[in-house]
Amino acid sequence: MTDLDPTALDPAAHDAADPLASFRDRFVPAPDVVAYLDGNSLGRPPALTAERIERFVREDWGTRLIRGWDEGWWEQPGTVGDRIGALALGAAPGQTVVADSTTVLFYKLARATVTARPDRSEIVLDTDNFPTDRYVIEGIAAERGLTLRWVETDPAAGITPEQVAAVVGPETALVTFSHVAYRSGWIADAEAITAIAHDAGALVLWDLSHSAGSVPLRLDDWGVDLAVGCTYKYLCGGPGSPAFGYARRDLLPSLEQPIQGWTGRRDPFAMAAGYEPEPGVRRLLSGTPPVLGMLPLTVSLDLLAEAGIDAVREKSLRLTDYALDLADAWLVPRGVTVASPREHDRRGGHVTLVRPGFADLLTPLWERGVIPDYRAPDGLRIGLSPLSTSFAEVYAGLAALRDLLD
Ligand SMILES: Cc1ncc(COP(=O)(O)O)c(C=O)c1O
């Protein structure tokens, strides 16, 4: 940090030069919050969300009643899914749906892949993937008598193509990782890893929870088979908003997901005997579309469309660069370690700072209106949501952390 121009730390200069600065005023104000540094866990609500929910209850639900299902609600898993696909995933229409929770959709897609590869006996995953992914895969392995091939990943970095190449083989049915690691923010080389898995005849399922709405994705171009992700993080869908799931178009006919509900059936209103999956992406659905749950998402997707994912990524990198500069100037000399990649092409939208005893600082930080995320052991995640976060917030938040360390 010694060769850094001191004015480079001035947050006002960064905010003045930020082309997305005005988006921040379009989120619900939180007067007691000095620095919201947890946008990678729960995005803030756009102000328009409250009005849209109120209007939906009064007009759409209130007056259209059950007729609403014929006026767009029924199609929403696909229409909202396509919108996420176009704005955030690099996915052509007809491959993305919104449904379930990430955990449930992850289970459905992972289980479908092992059914599609019946003569293979192994699943490749890594030791530092988000717990729900690991637990679900452990459950599927137990259910189907499969062997898990664990890749040991560095919690301060993440999965590499070389590590994947070393474990995949003729027995690999499924390979699954997070694109952006929940702990370190490491961006995996999804294109290279997908190609390595394909060379071995395996399918790949990516968890995009920490990527979608923050890091541009090109699922179609990368040949990705399957993906899932949360919508309540950078996509600002609200607490517990439903997940999105992607399946490559040409793979769809061979995908049999295990929760055979009526919504995923061909011609569901025929109420016919026996399950026959819908030919397209709706075969990933199981039950009634979560129309109310998708509503906030439609508002925040409008903001993303207006800003554009490339501008979001550009600001995201500026924010994380700035957080790292402040960390180097103030926190590293106080015993803090940066446990995230420094290189732009490997760094997602959050950075993790590590120091023994950080757990004890969470309450005093919250008391000062500074809200980061804590991940055991000893990691403070600084999650910077580009549309709602200012450089002044990053400055204030890390200054509070510095003062507490003193
Ligand atoms: C990478 C990742 N996958 C999955 C989940 C959780 O999924 P769910 O919405 O089912 O709780 C999270 C939650 O933080 C996550 O970070």
PDB file of N, CA and C and ligand atoms in Angstrom, residues 40-41 101-104 129-133 178 180-182 207-210 228-230 232-233 240-241 243 375 381, ligand 1:
ATOM      1  N   ASN A  40     -24.170  -9.661  -0.750  1.00  0.00           N
ATOM      2  CA  ASN A  40     -24.002 -10.987  -1.345  1.00  0.00           C
ATOM      3  C   ASN A  40     -24.769 -12.039  -0.556  1.00  0.00           C
ATOM      4  N   SER A  41     -25.375 -11.628   0.550  1.00  0.00           N
ATOM      5  CA  SER A  41     -26.159 -12.574   1.334  1.00  0.00           C
ATOM      6  C   SER A  41     -27.646 -12.269   1.164  1.00  0.00           C
ATOM      7  N   SER A 101     -36.609 -23.649  -3.734  1.00  0.00           N
ATOM      8  CA  SER A 101     -35.444 -22.997  -3.135  1.00  0.00           C
ATOM      9  C   SER A 101     -34.218 -23.494  -3.904  1.00  0.00           C
ATOM     10  N   THR A 102     -33.091 -22.854  -3.700  1.00  0.00           N
ATOM     11  CA  THR A 102     -31.867 -23.311  -4.376  1.00  0.00           C
ATOM     12  C   THR A 102     -31.565 -24.753  -3.980  1.00  0.00           C
ATOM     13  N   THR A 103     -31.738 -25.046  -2.713  1.00  0.00           N
ATOM     14  CA  THR A 103     -31.445 -26.408  -2.231  1.00  0.00           C
ATOM     15  C   THR A 103     -32.286 -27.441  -2.970  1.00  0.00           C
ATOM     16  N   VAL A 104     -33.583 -27.182  -3.081  1.00  0.00           N
ATOM     17  CA  VAL A 104     -34.482 -28.162  -3.707  1.00  0.00           C
ATOM     18  C   VAL A 104     -34.199 -28.278  -5.207  1.00  0.00           C
ATOM     19  N   ASN A 129     -17.322 -26.292  -0.976  1.00  0.00           N
ATOM     20  CA  ASN A 129     -18.561 -25.774  -1.566  1.00  0.00           C
ATOM     21  C   ASN A 129     -19.530 -25.429  -0.437  1.00  0.00           C
ATOM     22  N   PHE A 130     -20.548 -24.642  -0.761  1.00  0.00           N
ATOM     23  CA  PHE A 130     -21.530 -24.245   0.241  1.00  0.00           C
ATOM     24  C   PHE A 130     -22.156 -25.511   0.851  1.00  0.00           C
ATOM     25  N   PRO A 131     -22.377 -25.509   2.178  1.00  0.00           N
ATOM     26  CA  PRO A 131     -22.826 -26.741   2.840  1.00  0.00           C
ATOM     27  C   PRO A 131     -24.038 -27.407   2.187  1.00  0.00           C
ATOM     28  N   THR A 132     -25.040 -26.624   1.773  1.00  0.00           N
ATOM     29  CA  THR A 132     -26.248 -27.277   1.255  1.00  0.00           C
ATOM     30  C   THR A 132     -25.908 -28.143   0.038  1.00  0.00           C
ATOM     31  N   ASP A 133     -24.996 -27.687  -0.811  1.00  0.00           N
ATOM     32  CA  ASP A 133     -24.606 -28.457  -1.996  1.00  0.00           C
ATOM     33  C   ASP A 133     -23.953 -29.776  -1.569  1.00  0.00           C
ATOM     34  N   SER A 178     -19.315 -24.430  -7.104  1.00  0.00           N
ATOM     35  CA  SER A 178     -19.838 -23.064  -7.198  1.00  0.00           C
ATOM     36  C   SER A 178     -18.978 -22.285  -8.177  1.00  0.00           C
ATOM     37  N   VAL A 180     -18.731 -18.839  -8.249  1.00  0.00           N
ATOM     38  CA  VAL A 180     -18.018 -17.951  -7.319  1.00  0.00           C
ATOM     39  C   VAL A 180     -18.105 -18.590  -5.932  1.00  0.00           C
ATOM     40  N   ALA A 181     -16.944 -18.862  -5.343  1.00  0.00           N
ATOM     41  CA  ALA A 181     -16.902 -19.554  -4.054  1.00  0.00           C
ATOM     42  C   ALA A 181     -17.508 -18.676  -2.960  1.00  0.00           C
ATOM     43  N   TYR A 182     -18.390 -19.267  -2.154  1.00  0.00           N
ATOM     44  CA  TYR A 182     -19.107 -18.453  -1.155  1.00  0.00           C
ATOM     45  C   TYR A 182     -18.170 -17.879  -0.111  1.00  0.00           C
ATOM     46  N   ASP A 207     -23.337 -24.034  -9.271  1.00  0.00           N
ATOM     47  CA  ASP A 207     -24.102 -23.195  -8.352  1.00  0.00           C
ATOM     48  C   ASP A 207     -23.668 -21.754  -8.616  1.00  0.00           C
ATOM     49  N   LEU A 208     -24.613 -20.944  -9.079  1.00  0.00           N
ATOM     50  CA  LEU A 208     -24.310 -19.561  -9.488  1.00  0.00           C
ATOM     51  C   LEU A 208     -24.802 -18.541  -8.459  1.00  0.00           C
ATOM     52  N   SER A 209     -25.036 -19.002  -7.231  1.00  0.00           N
ATOM     53  CA  SER A 209     -25.654 -18.111  -6.228  1.00  0.00           C
ATOM     54  C   SER A 209     -24.884 -16.811  -6.031  1.00  0.00           C
ATOM     55  N   HIS A 210     -23.544 -16.888  -6.025  1.00  0.00           N
ATOM     56  CA  HIS A 210     -22.745 -15.684  -5.772  1.00  0.00           C
ATOM     57  C   HIS A 210     -22.268 -15.020  -7.057  1.00  0.00           C
ATOM     58  N   VAL A 228     -27.878 -23.719 -11.046  1.00  0.00           N
ATOM     59  CA  VAL A 228     -28.913 -23.185 -10.149  1.00  0.00           C
ATOM     60  C   VAL A 228     -28.333 -21.962  -9.445  1.00  0.00           C
ATOM     61  N   GLY A 229     -29.195 -21.186  -8.827  1.00  0.00           N
ATOM     62  CA  GLY A 229     -28.683 -20.067  -8.041  1.00  0.00           C
ATOM     63  C   GLY A 229     -29.777 -19.400  -7.242  1.00  0.00           C
ATOM     64  N   CYS A 230     -29.350 -18.644  -6.249  1.00  0.00           N
ATOM     65  CA  CYS A 230     -30.264 -17.880  -5.391  1.00  0.00           C
ATOM     66  C   CYS A 230     -30.650 -16.588  -6.112  1.00  0.00           C
ATOM     67  N   TYR A 232     -32.013 -14.085  -4.022  1.00  0.00           N
ATOM     68  CA  TYR A 232     -32.125 -13.078  -2.945  1.00  0.00           C
ATOM     69  C   TYR A 232     -30.806 -12.377  -2.653  1.00  0.00           C
ATOM     70  N   LYS A 233     -29.740 -12.754  -3.398  1.00  0.00           N
ATOM     71  CA  LYS A 233     -28.445 -12.118  -3.163  1.00  0.00           C
ATOM     72  C   LYS A 233     -28.343 -10.895  -4.083  1.00  0.00           C
ATOM     73  N   GLY A 240     -35.727 -15.361   1.083  1.00  0.00           N
ATOM     74  CA  GLY A 240     -36.385 -16.615   0.714  1.00  0.00           C
ATOM     75  C   GLY A 240     -37.018 -16.614  -0.668  1.00  0.00           C
ATOM     76  N   SER A 241     -36.643 -15.678  -1.520  1.00  0.00           N
ATOM     77  CA  SER A 241     -37.226 -15.665  -2.868  1.00  0.00           C
ATOM     78  C   SER A 241     -36.816 -16.953  -3.605  1.00  0.00           C
ATOM     79  N   ALA A 243     -35.601 -19.868  -6.305  1.00  0.00           N
ATOM     80  CA  ALA A 243     -34.325 -20.015  -7.011  1.00  0.00           C
ATOM     81  C   ALA A 243     -34.536 -19.982  -8.523  1.00  0.00           C
ATOM     82  N   ARG A 375     -18.442 -15.594   8.421  1.00  0.00           N
ATOM     83  CA  ARG A 375     -18.392 -17.014   8.097  1.00  0.00           C
ATOM     84  C   ARG A 375     -17.293 -17.661   8.926  1.00  0.00           C
ATOM     85  N   ARG A 381     -17.006 -11.461   5.642  1.00  0.00           N
ATOM     86  CA  ARG A 381     -17.194 -11.281   4.199  1.00  0.00           C
ATOM     87  C   ARG A 381     -17.710  -9.880   3.954  1.00  0.00           C
TER      88      ARG A 381
HETATM   89  C1  LIG B   1     -23.619 -21.052  -2.868  1.00  0.00           C
HETATM   90  C2  LIG B   1     -24.939 -21.183  -2.199  1.00  0.00           C
HETATM   91  N1  LIG B   1     -25.773 -22.167  -2.556  1.00  0.00           N
HETATM   92  C3  LIG B   1     -26.987 -22.324  -1.958  1.00  0.00           C
HETATM   93  C4  LIG B   1     -27.387 -21.479  -0.939  1.00  0.00           C
HETATM   94  C5  LIG B   1     -28.657 -21.637  -0.170  1.00  0.00           C
HETATM   95  O1  LIG B   1     -29.733 -22.079  -0.829  1.00  0.00           O
HETATM   96  P1  LIG B   1     -31.189 -21.952  -0.188  1.00  0.00           P
HETATM   97  O2  LIG B   1     -31.801 -20.729  -0.780  1.00  0.00           O
HETATM   98  O3  LIG B   1     -31.868 -23.207  -0.550  1.00  0.00           O
HETATM   99  O4  LIG B   1     -31.042 -21.809   1.298  1.00  0.00           O
HETATM  100  C6  LIG B   1     -26.543 -20.439  -0.550  1.00  0.00           C
HETATM  101  C7  LIG B   1     -26.985 -19.538   0.527  1.00  0.00           C
HETATM  102  O5  LIG B   1     -26.343 -18.654   0.971  1.00  0.00           O
HETATM  103  C8  LIG B   1     -25.297 -20.301  -1.171  1.00  0.00           C
HETATM  104  O6  LIG B   1     -24.465 -19.327  -0.800  1.00  0.00           O
END
